[in-house]
Coordinates of C-alpha atoms and ligand atoms in Angstrom, one line a residue:
M1 CA 46.0 -45.2 35.9
T2 CA 42.7 -44.8 37.9
A3 CA 39.7 -46.8 37.1
T4 CA 38.0 -43.5 36.1
L5 CA 40.6 -42.9 33.5
E6 CA 40.5 -46.4 32.1
T7 CA 36.8 -46.4 31.4
F8 CA 37.2 -42.7 30.0
S9 CA 40.0 -43.9 27.6
K10 CA 37.7 -46.8 26.3
E11 CA 34.8 -44.4 25.9
L12 CA 37.0 -41.9 24.1
E13 CA 38.0 -44.5 21.6
A14 CA 34.4 -45.1 20.7
V15 CA 33.8 -41.4 20.0
T16 CA 33.6 -40.5 16.3
T17 CA 31.9 -37.2 16.0
T18 CA 32.3 -33.8 17.7
A19 CA 28.8 -34.0 19.0
A20 CA 29.6 -37.3 20.8
L21 CA 32.7 -35.8 22.2
R22 CA 30.8 -32.9 23.7
E23 CA 28.6 -35.4 25.4
L24 CA 31.6 -37.2 26.9
R25 CA 33.2 -34.0 28.1
S26 CA 30.0 -33.1 30.1
K27 CA 29.7 -36.7 31.3
Y28 CA 33.1 -36.5 33.0
T29 CA 33.8 -32.7 33.7
G30 CA 30.3 -31.3 33.5
K31 CA 28.4 -29.8 36.6
K32 CA 26.8 -33.1 37.2
G33 CA 29.7 -35.1 35.8
I34 CA 31.6 -38.1 37.3
L35 CA 34.5 -36.0 38.7
T36 CA 32.2 -33.5 40.4
E37 CA 30.3 -36.4 42.0
Q38 CA 33.6 -37.8 43.2
L39 CA 34.7 -34.6 44.8
K40 CA 31.4 -34.7 46.9
K41 CA 32.8 -37.7 48.7
L42 CA 35.7 -35.6 50.1
P43 CA 34.1 -34.3 53.3
A44 CA 33.3 -37.8 54.4
L45 CA 37.0 -38.8 54.3
A46 CA 39.3 -38.9 57.3
P47 CA 41.3 -35.6 57.3
H48 CA 44.6 -37.0 56.4
E49 CA 43.1 -38.9 53.3
R50 CA 41.6 -35.8 51.9
A51 CA 44.6 -34.1 50.3
A52 CA 45.7 -37.1 48.4
F53 CA 42.1 -37.9 47.2
G54 CA 41.6 -34.4 46.1
K55 CA 44.7 -34.3 44.1
Q56 CA 43.9 -37.6 42.4
I57 CA 40.6 -36.3 41.2
N58 CA 42.4 -33.0 40.1
D59 CA 45.0 -35.0 38.0
D60 CA 42.3 -37.0 36.4
K61 CA 40.6 -33.9 35.5
V62 CA 43.7 -32.4 33.8
Y63 CA 44.3 -35.6 32.0
I64 CA 40.8 -35.9 30.7
E65 CA 40.6 -32.4 29.6
E66 CA 43.9 -32.5 27.5
R67 CA 42.9 -35.7 25.9
L68 CA 39.5 -34.2 24.9
K69 CA 41.1 -31.1 23.5
E70 CA 43.5 -33.0 21.4
Y71 CA 41.0 -35.5 20.1
E72 CA 38.5 -32.7 19.4
K73 CA 41.1 -31.0 17.0
Q74 CA 41.5 -34.3 15.1
L75 CA 37.7 -34.7 14.8
I76 CA 37.0 -31.3 13.6
S77 CA 39.6 -31.4 10.8
K78 CA 38.2 -34.8 9.9
E79 CA 34.8 -33.5 9.6
I80 CA 35.9 -30.5 7.5
K81 CA 37.7 -32.8 5.2
A82 CA 34.6 -34.9 5.0
K83 CA 32.5 -32.0 4.1
L84 CA 34.8 -30.7 1.5
S85 CA 35.1 -34.0 -0.4
S86 CA 31.4 -34.7 -0.4
A87 CA 28.8 -32.9 -2.8
P88 CA 30.5 -29.6 -3.8
L89 CA 28.8 -26.3 -3.1
D90 CA 27.3 -24.9 -6.3
I91 CA 28.1 -21.2 -6.0
T92 CA 26.4 -20.5 -9.4
L93 CA 23.0 -21.3 -8.0
P94 CA 20.8 -18.1 -7.9
G95 CA 20.2 -16.8 -4.4
C96 CA 17.0 -15.9 -2.7
Y97 CA 16.5 -12.3 -2.9
K98 CA 13.6 -10.2 -2.3
K99 CA 12.3 -8.2 -5.4
P100 CA 11.7 -4.6 -4.4
G101 CA 8.1 -3.5 -4.3
G102 CA 6.8 -0.7 -6.4
R103 CA 4.1 1.9 -6.4
H104 CA 0.6 1.1 -7.9
P105 CA -0.1 2.9 -11.3
V106 CA -3.1 4.7 -9.6
T107 CA -0.7 6.0 -6.9
I108 CA 1.9 7.2 -9.4
V109 CA -0.7 9.1 -11.3
L110 CA -2.4 10.5 -8.4
A111 CA 0.8 11.7 -7.0
E112 CA 1.6 13.4 -10.4
I113 CA -1.8 15.1 -10.6
T114 CA -1.6 16.3 -6.9
D115 CA 1.9 17.7 -7.6
I116 CA 0.7 19.7 -10.7
F117 CA -2.3 21.1 -8.7
V118 CA -0.1 22.0 -5.6
S119 CA 2.3 23.8 -7.9
M120 CA -0.6 26.0 -9.0
G121 CA -1.6 26.9 -5.4
F122 CA -4.3 24.3 -4.8
T123 CA -4.7 22.7 -1.2
I124 CA -5.7 19.1 -0.9
E125 CA -9.0 18.3 1.0
E126 CA -10.6 14.9 2.0
G127 CA -14.1 13.7 2.7
P128 CA -15.6 10.5 4.1
E129 CA -16.2 7.6 1.8
V130 CA -19.5 6.7 3.5
E131 CA -21.4 9.9 2.8
S132 CA -24.9 11.1 3.7
D133 CA -27.6 11.3 0.9
Y134 CA -27.6 15.1 1.6
Y135 CA -23.9 15.6 0.8
N136 CA -23.7 13.1 -2.0
F137 CA -26.9 14.3 -3.8
E138 CA -29.2 16.9 -2.3
A139 CA -26.7 19.6 -1.6
L140 CA -25.4 19.1 -5.1
N141 CA -28.8 19.9 -6.6
I142 CA -29.5 16.2 -7.2
P143 CA -32.8 15.9 -5.5
R144 CA -34.7 12.6 -4.9
N145 CA -36.2 11.2 -8.1
H146 CA -33.9 13.3 -10.2
P147 CA -33.0 11.4 -13.3
A148 CA -29.3 12.3 -12.7
R149 CA -29.2 9.8 -9.8
D150 CA -29.6 6.9 -12.3
M151 CA -26.3 8.1 -13.8
Q152 CA -24.5 6.9 -10.8
D153 CA -25.7 3.4 -9.7
T154 CA -25.5 3.9 -6.0
F155 CA -24.5 1.5 -3.2
Y156 CA -26.9 2.4 -0.4
I157 CA -26.2 1.6 3.2
E158 CA -29.3 0.7 5.2
T159 CA -29.6 2.7 8.4
T160 CA -32.9 1.9 9.9
D161 CA -33.7 -1.2 12.1
D162 CA -36.5 -2.5 9.7
G163 CA -33.9 -2.6 7.0
Q164 CA -35.4 0.3 4.9
S165 CA -33.3 3.1 3.9
G166 CA -34.6 5.9 6.0
D167 CA -34.7 9.6 5.3
N168 CA -31.2 10.0 6.6
S169 CA -29.8 7.3 4.4
F170 CA -26.1 6.9 3.8
V171 CA -24.4 5.8 0.7
L172 CA -20.9 4.9 -0.5
R173 CA -20.1 8.2 -2.2
T174 CA -20.7 7.9 -5.9
H175 CA -18.3 10.8 -6.6
T176 CA -15.9 13.2 -4.9
S177 CA -18.2 16.3 -5.4
P178 CA -19.6 16.1 -1.9
V179 CA -16.3 17.2 -0.6
Q180 CA -17.1 20.6 -2.3
I181 CA -20.1 21.0 -0.1
R182 CA -18.2 20.0 3.1
V183 CA -15.3 22.5 2.5
M184 CA -17.7 25.3 1.5
Q185 CA -19.8 24.9 4.6
D186 CA -16.7 25.1 6.7
R187 CA -14.8 27.9 5.1
R188 CA -15.3 31.2 3.2
P189 CA -13.9 32.0 -0.2
P190 CA -11.3 32.3 -1.7
L191 CA -11.1 28.6 -2.1
R192 CA -8.8 26.7 -4.4
F193 CA -8.5 22.9 -3.6
I194 CA -8.5 19.4 -5.1
A195 CA -10.0 16.4 -3.3
P196 CA -8.8 13.0 -4.4
G197 CA -10.3 9.8 -3.2
K198 CA -12.1 6.4 -3.7
V199 CA -15.6 6.4 -5.0
Y200 CA -18.1 3.6 -5.5
R201 CA -20.8 2.7 -8.2
C202 CA -22.8 -0.4 -8.7
D203 CA -21.1 -1.1 -11.9
S204 CA -18.6 -3.7 -13.2
D205 CA -17.1 -4.5 -16.6
I206 CA -14.0 -3.8 -18.7
S207 CA -14.2 -0.1 -18.3
H208 CA -16.1 0.2 -15.0
S209 CA -15.2 -0.9 -11.5
P210 CA -17.3 -0.8 -8.4
M211 CA -14.5 1.2 -6.7
F212 CA -12.5 3.6 -8.5
H213 CA -10.7 7.0 -7.9
Q214 CA -11.5 10.6 -8.7
V215 CA -10.0 14.0 -8.2
E216 CA -12.5 16.8 -7.6
G217 CA -11.5 20.4 -8.0
L218 CA -13.0 23.6 -6.9
V219 CA -12.1 27.2 -7.2
V220 CA -14.2 30.0 -5.7
D221 CA -13.4 33.7 -5.5
R222 CA -14.6 37.0 -6.8
N223 CA -14.6 37.3 -10.6
I224 CA -14.0 33.6 -11.5
S225 CA -14.9 33.0 -15.1
F226 CA -15.4 30.2 -17.5
S227 CA -12.1 31.3 -19.2
N228 CA -10.3 30.8 -16.0
L229 CA -11.7 27.2 -15.9
K230 CA -10.6 26.6 -19.5
G231 CA -7.1 27.9 -19.0
L232 CA -6.5 25.9 -15.9
L233 CA -7.6 22.6 -17.3
E234 CA -5.8 23.1 -20.6
G235 CA -2.6 23.9 -18.7
F236 CA -3.1 20.8 -16.5
L237 CA -3.7 18.4 -19.4
K238 CA -0.6 19.7 -21.2
K239 CA 1.4 19.0 -18.2
V240 CA 0.1 15.4 -17.9
F241 CA 0.1 14.5 -21.5
G242 CA 2.5 17.0 -23.1
P243 CA 2.4 20.5 -24.4
E244 CA 1.1 19.4 -28.0
V245 CA -2.1 17.8 -26.7
P246 CA -5.2 19.6 -28.1
V247 CA -8.0 20.1 -25.6
R248 CA -11.7 21.1 -26.3
L249 CA -14.7 21.8 -24.2
R250 CA -18.1 20.4 -25.1
P251 CA -21.5 21.5 -23.7
S252 CA -22.8 19.0 -21.3
F253 CA -24.9 18.6 -18.1
F254 CA -24.3 18.2 -14.4
P255 CA -26.8 19.2 -11.9
F256 CA -24.2 21.1 -9.8
T257 CA -22.7 23.1 -12.5
E258 CA -24.2 25.7 -15.0
P259 CA -23.0 25.9 -17.6
S260 CA -21.5 22.5 -17.6
A261 CA -18.8 21.1 -20.0
E262 CA -17.2 17.8 -21.0
V263 CA -13.5 18.2 -21.5
D264 CA -11.9 16.3 -24.3
M265 CA -8.4 15.9 -25.3
G266 CA -6.9 14.7 -28.6
C267 CA -6.6 10.9 -28.7
Y268 CA -3.3 10.1 -27.1
F269 CA -3.0 6.8 -29.3
C270 CA -3.9 7.9 -32.9
K271 CA -3.1 11.6 -32.4
G272 CA -6.5 12.5 -33.7
S273 CA -6.7 10.4 -36.8
G274 CA -9.2 7.9 -35.2
C275 CA -8.7 4.6 -33.6
R276 CA -10.3 1.9 -31.4
V277 CA -9.7 3.8 -28.2
C278 CA -11.3 7.1 -29.3
K279 CA -13.9 5.2 -31.3
G280 CA -12.9 6.8 -34.5
T281 CA -13.5 10.4 -33.2
G282 CA -10.0 11.4 -32.5
W283 CA -11.1 12.7 -29.1
I284 CA -11.2 11.3 -25.7
E285 CA -13.5 12.4 -22.8
I286 CA -11.3 13.1 -19.8
M287 CA -13.3 15.1 -17.2
G288 CA -16.5 16.9 -16.3
A289 CA -16.5 20.6 -15.3
G290 CA -18.4 23.7 -15.2
M291 CA -19.4 26.9 -13.2
V292 CA -20.8 26.2 -9.8
D293 CA -24.5 26.3 -10.0
P294 CA -26.0 29.2 -7.9
R295 CA -28.3 26.7 -6.1
V296 CA -25.1 24.8 -4.7
F297 CA -23.8 28.2 -3.5
R298 CA -27.1 29.0 -1.9
N299 CA -27.1 25.5 -0.1
V300 CA -23.8 26.5 1.6
G301 CA -24.8 30.2 2.2
Y302 CA -22.5 31.9 -0.2
D303 CA -23.5 35.1 -1.7
T304 CA -24.0 34.5 -5.5
D305 CA -23.7 38.2 -6.3
T306 CA -20.2 38.3 -4.8
Y307 CA -18.7 35.0 -5.6
S308 CA -18.4 32.7 -8.6
G309 CA -16.5 29.5 -9.1
F310 CA -15.8 26.5 -11.2
A311 CA -15.5 22.8 -10.4
F312 CA -14.2 19.8 -12.2
G313 CA -14.0 16.1 -11.6
M314 CA -11.8 13.4 -13.2
G315 CA -11.3 9.7 -13.0
I316 CA -7.8 8.7 -12.1
E317 CA -7.8 5.1 -13.5
R318 CA -9.0 6.6 -16.8
I319 CA -6.0 8.9 -17.0
A320 CA -3.6 6.2 -16.0
S321 CA -5.1 3.9 -18.6
L322 CA -4.4 6.5 -21.3
K323 CA -0.9 7.2 -20.1
Y324 CA 0.1 3.6 -19.9
G325 CA -2.2 2.1 -22.7
I326 CA -4.1 -0.2 -20.1
D327 CA -7.4 -1.3 -21.7
D328 CA -9.0 -3.2 -18.9
I329 CA -9.8 -1.4 -15.6
R330 CA -9.9 -4.7 -13.7
L331 CA -6.3 -5.2 -14.1
Y332 CA -5.7 -2.4 -11.4
Y333 CA -7.4 -4.4 -8.7
E334 CA -6.5 -8.0 -9.3
G335 CA -3.1 -7.8 -7.6
D336 CA -1.2 -9.7 -10.4
L337 CA 2.4 -9.0 -9.9
R338 CA 3.2 -9.4 -13.6
F339 CA 1.0 -6.3 -14.2
L340 CA 2.2 -4.3 -11.1
R341 CA 6.0 -4.8 -11.8
Q342 CA 5.8 -2.8 -15.1
F343 CA 5.4 0.6 -13.5
Ligands
DAH1 N1 -19.0 14.2 -10.1 C1 -19.1 14.0 -11.5 C2 -19.1 12.6 -11.7 O1 -18.7 11.8 -11.0 C3 -17.8 14.7 -12.2 C4 -17.9 16.0 -12.2 C5 -18.5 16.7 -13.3 C6 -17.4 16.8 -11.2 C7 -18.5 18.1 -13.3 C8 -17.5 18.2 -11.2 C9 -18.0 18.8 -12.3 O2 -16.9 18.9 -10.1 O3 -18.1 20.1 -12.3 O4 -19.4 12.2 -12.8

């Protein structure tokens, strides 16, 4: 037995793990291992010595590899046995799994509203959330100093260098009604669209959020009447809340519609007998609506002798709250998974 094999055998006896065995293997047969180093001496030998020297190294290598292989087998089965007899695997432990995500209630209700209007031939339009004073107020017949501006506590965006809101001031839109103006400026009647989106008001409590969602609607054509408005909105509400729901229109005021109406539906919770949600009246205010004011048509250059139209606007959170019985609007935006997982 060569000296190399003697040291190898001793070292092998000291090995107790497969990891240590791997190290030993590379120490002897690896690229920079002992046998490879020995082979490098070959060219320096006299030609007649080379064959025997080379054969010796090769025999050593075969021997080492065989012993390693055999010993490795023993170690592996020893290690498996040790693993199996130590702490058993508890296959009853719950696994780590990802709970599936879900749609936000506002998204669900918005999709439902959109589907209903699309099925009635409406298109969907959008407008910017940062809106000019002109589109948000002026063109909708809400001039400066008009008391109606107080109805919608506005977030103004300062646009001038001196920090003053200039004449061309911008706002976070307080409603989706400015989309009416933008679409009418771009297109001629007939028009039949809804415009869903985010709106902003300086307001925050149990029933008001500084950001919420509205859906605006506008229909303009020849011979559009108030009865068309009533029929459409009744049909819509019955699709959302069921065919039995009573709907009524109450006279109201909006600067951009004349006449204007508030649309009420029978209270979803008490079915009209009076409860906390409807404040005992049996009715719930669900949206604003009206015939487009001729001044608004004039602002976009529509001929008021030829065309008439109606508009409506509703809050999406409000509809979702009624559908799902949610009594605090802030729940929508707190991102609490216990709330969100219920839909
Ligand atoms: N823009 C109104 C608001 O935010 C809602 C509204 C009322 C929209 C009447 C309309 C309408 O289109 O005709 O309070």
